[in-house]
Every structure is written in structure tokens, then in C-alpha cells.
């Protein structure tokens, strides 16, 4: 069984393209924290932040100065950040490509799952690629996971949702060997030889991830709602809750409700995330502004915390 967070598939190290976001890890990485931090407070404006301010904010999250500077440098090489220098002071911001990717991804992550009626048809994508095309295979598998597909067999990926025009366009952009897409209804066979389409997903594992998220953040909610969490603690908690929650929609393919076990925790986890993330927004923004201004000549324009509603609508 593939791990729910198959890091190399979600963010392949050798992926092609102008932007290579940091690979997911079992816990928060310096690069991942840097991306989350800049996205949480500058995604709308792509404001420049002094490198010293980024390092200071990361230090409050437990990242060493050397680790923070290494993360910034690597993100620049990946095309996620761009820099400019004024005198002895260097500043960084998200590139336009990275900001666009993060805005689209952020909207997908925080939007509620659509409750469309299900026609009991499955979309299947079958492909064949030579074993020596390892990078191409990982890139395709990464894209399929992002689009909500899972491997029923090695070269046969499946989703209960119809093939959208967006998915068709994305598949057309990929350089592939042989690819076949079709819609079909599952036929029940003898239990000894059958494999259910649901076996492509570890629903028990996904449920455990939801349970762990709710256990972790339920205790934080009262303090966030009452304004008792401020300063560096607010930024740290808000970054962590986003970093934790954004993994869940990647795991959860938004299966039709009738296929899920009773008491599925998708919506309770989403509601808890919104309450904590939005509840900490103002206190966290105030702290980020204060730290950024400390390393600049004065207040920095464009630093602001967005809400889940902002992300959902694409800041429109």
C-alpha cells in the first residue's frame, strides 16, 4: 500500500517545469514552512520581505538561522522565490508562477467537497511507460494524485468522478507513452477473486488522519476564538494548522458519500481548520508586520493575512 503521503509522487525531486515546490515530508520542513509563511501573508500582493525578517520568523518556528538561509536559497533555485538587493539588504518574494500555483492549490484545498449525485460510473486511466522513464512515471503519478485518482493496479488509476475539461487539458500537456481513458460501471465478482475500486484508497488510514487532526487542534480552538493566542505563538500555530490541514484534501479524493463509512470526518475537520486559521489571522498578521518592519526602513505594504473565504474565491 502506498503511503498516504507519497512524498516523491506529490512533489517529485526531478519534476519538469519552472516551479518545483518542496517535497512533502513526515513533518514540517524549513522549505515547506517558508512557502507556507510567505503564502499565508503575501500571496495576494507578492510583497517583498527582507531575508532577515524571513529568517527571524522561521527561527520562531524552531528553524536555525543556517537552515532558514539554506531553505531560502534552495527555494530561489527551484523558482519558488525571487530576490532583489538594495544596498546590503536582500529581500525575497514569491515568483508569479509560484503564487499562481499556490492560489489555485489553496482554493482546491480549502473549498468544500462538492456533493454531486453519483452515477455509479468510474473513470479509469490506464497507461504504459517504460521502466527506464522513471521521472516521467513519477510526474504522471503525481499529477493523477493531485487530480484525485488512486492506483487500483500499477498502471490503472481510478476515480469516481467524471473526467473534467481541466483534467483533460492537464493530461494533454503531459508527455506520455500510451494512455487510455474510459468510464465504466463496476461488476461484482466472487469475493475470492475480486478487488473493489474502493481498495485503491486506504479509507481507514485517511480516517485516522482526520481523527489525529481533530485531536490536535480541538484544544487550540478556544484560545484562538477568544484572542488569547498572540505574537509568535499565533503565527506558529496558524502556519502549523495550514501545513497539517492542506495534506488532508490530497489524501481524501472526495468519494461519494454512499461509498464512505458512517461518521466521515471531512466536514468536521474542515470546520475546525477554518475556525482556528481564521481565528488567528489578525494576531498573526500583526506579528508578521511587526517583525518585517523591524528589518526594513518602516512598515511594509502588502503584508496581510487572508481568510479561508479569500482562498476559496481566489481573492476575487
Short mmCIF file of C-alpha atoms in Angstrom, two decimals, residues 165-279:
data_model
loop_
_atom_site.label_atom_id
_atom_site.label_comp_id
_atom_site.label_asym_id
_atom_site.label_seq_id
_atom_site.Cartn_x
_atom_site.Cartn_y
_atom_site.Cartn_z
CA UNK A 165 -12.20 19.54 -19.09
CA UNK A 166 -9.47 20.78 -16.75
CA UNK A 167 -8.25 17.22 -16.20
CA UNK A 168 -8.34 16.51 -19.94
CA UNK A 169 -6.28 19.62 -20.62
CA UNK A 170 -3.76 18.70 -17.91
CA UNK A 171 -3.32 15.18 -19.24
CA UNK A 172 -2.86 16.55 -22.76
CA UNK A 173 0.09 18.64 -21.52
CA UNK A 174 1.96 15.59 -20.26
CA UNK A 175 4.41 13.74 -22.46
CA UNK A 176 3.24 10.13 -22.29
CA UNK A 177 3.80 6.75 -23.83
CA UNK A 178 0.37 5.13 -24.12
CA UNK A 179 -2.69 6.44 -22.29
CA UNK A 180 -6.31 5.24 -22.35
CA UNK A 181 -9.23 6.83 -20.50
CA UNK A 182 -12.70 5.31 -20.16
CA UNK A 183 -15.80 5.34 -17.93
CA UNK A 184 -17.24 2.07 -16.66
CA UNK A 185 -19.51 0.52 -14.04
CA UNK A 186 -18.05 -1.93 -11.53
CA UNK A 187 -19.29 -5.52 -11.79
CA UNK A 188 -19.35 -7.61 -8.60
CA UNK A 189 -17.39 -10.87 -8.76
CA UNK A 190 -16.76 -13.74 -6.40
CA UNK A 191 -15.15 -12.41 -3.21
CA UNK A 192 -12.17 -14.73 -3.62
CA UNK A 193 -11.00 -13.03 -6.83
CA UNK A 194 -12.47 -9.55 -6.80
CA UNK A 195 -10.82 -6.26 -5.92
CA UNK A 196 -13.20 -3.41 -5.18
CA UNK A 197 -12.45 0.02 -6.67
CA UNK A 198 -12.51 1.33 -3.09
CA UNK A 199 -9.39 -0.76 -2.40
CA UNK A 200 -7.43 1.89 -4.31
CA UNK A 201 -7.84 4.17 -1.26
CA UNK A 202 -6.89 3.46 2.32
CA UNK A 203 -10.08 4.92 3.78
CA UNK A 204 -9.21 3.66 7.27
CA UNK A 205 -5.84 5.43 7.04
CA UNK A 206 -7.48 8.64 5.83
CA UNK A 207 -9.98 8.46 8.71
CA UNK A 208 -7.10 8.14 11.19
CA UNK A 209 -5.50 11.28 9.72
CA UNK A 210 -8.76 13.20 10.21
CA UNK A 211 -9.04 11.91 13.80
CA UNK A 212 -5.46 12.95 14.57
CA UNK A 213 -6.05 16.42 13.12
CA UNK A 214 -9.19 16.95 15.19
CA UNK A 215 -7.49 15.71 18.37
CA UNK A 216 -4.54 18.03 17.81
CA UNK A 217 -6.47 21.24 17.07
CA UNK A 218 -9.62 21.00 19.17
CA UNK A 219 -7.62 22.13 22.22
CA UNK A 220 -6.35 25.21 20.34
CA UNK A 221 -9.78 26.43 19.24
CA UNK A 222 -10.92 28.17 22.46
CA UNK A 223 -7.73 30.23 22.70
CA UNK A 224 -7.86 31.16 19.01
CA UNK A 225 -11.52 32.18 19.19
CA UNK A 226 -11.03 34.23 22.36
CA UNK A 227 -7.93 36.07 21.16
CA UNK A 228 -5.72 34.54 23.84
CA UNK A 229 -3.08 33.43 21.31
CA UNK A 230 -0.89 36.26 20.02
CA UNK A 231 2.53 37.16 18.68
CA UNK A 232 4.91 34.45 17.57
CA UNK A 233 2.61 31.79 19.02
CA UNK A 234 -0.23 32.87 16.72
CA UNK A 235 1.99 32.76 13.63
CA UNK A 236 3.44 29.40 14.64
CA UNK A 237 0.02 27.84 15.28
CA UNK A 238 -1.51 29.28 12.10
CA UNK A 239 1.37 28.04 9.98
CA UNK A 240 1.17 24.61 11.56
CA UNK A 241 -2.60 24.23 11.18
CA UNK A 242 -2.36 25.11 7.48
CA UNK A 243 0.64 22.82 6.99
CA UNK A 244 -1.28 19.98 8.66
CA UNK A 245 -4.66 20.53 7.05
CA UNK A 246 -3.50 21.02 3.47
CA UNK A 247 -2.41 17.38 3.36
CA UNK A 248 -5.90 16.07 4.10
CA UNK A 249 -7.68 17.04 0.85
CA UNK A 250 -4.79 15.45 -1.06
CA UNK A 251 -5.46 12.22 0.80
CA UNK A 252 -9.24 12.44 0.61
CA UNK A 253 -10.43 12.06 -3.01
CA UNK A 254 -13.93 13.35 -2.16
CA UNK A 255 -15.53 9.97 -2.70
CA UNK A 256 -19.33 9.95 -2.96
CA UNK A 257 -20.98 9.85 0.47
CA UNK A 258 -22.58 6.46 -0.18
CA UNK A 259 -19.10 4.89 -0.57
CA UNK A 260 -17.78 6.27 2.73
CA UNK A 261 -18.10 4.75 6.20
CA UNK A 262 -20.60 6.48 8.52
CA UNK A 263 -19.34 9.43 10.53
CA UNK A 264 -16.80 10.56 7.94
CA UNK A 265 -14.86 13.48 9.42
CA UNK A 266 -14.16 15.55 6.30
CA UNK A 267 -16.51 18.42 7.18
CA UNK A 268 -15.81 18.49 10.95
CA UNK A 269 -12.08 18.72 10.19
CA UNK A 270 -12.67 21.49 7.65
CA UNK A 271 -14.84 23.47 10.07
CA UNK A 272 -12.21 23.16 12.79
CA UNK A 273 -9.47 24.27 10.39
CA UNK A 274 -11.45 27.36 9.35
CA UNK A 275 -12.17 28.32 12.96
CA UNK A 276 -8.50 28.07 14.00
CA UNK A 277 -6.93 29.51 10.82
CA UNK A 278 -9.30 32.48 10.57
CA UNK A 279 -9.42 32.96 14.32
#
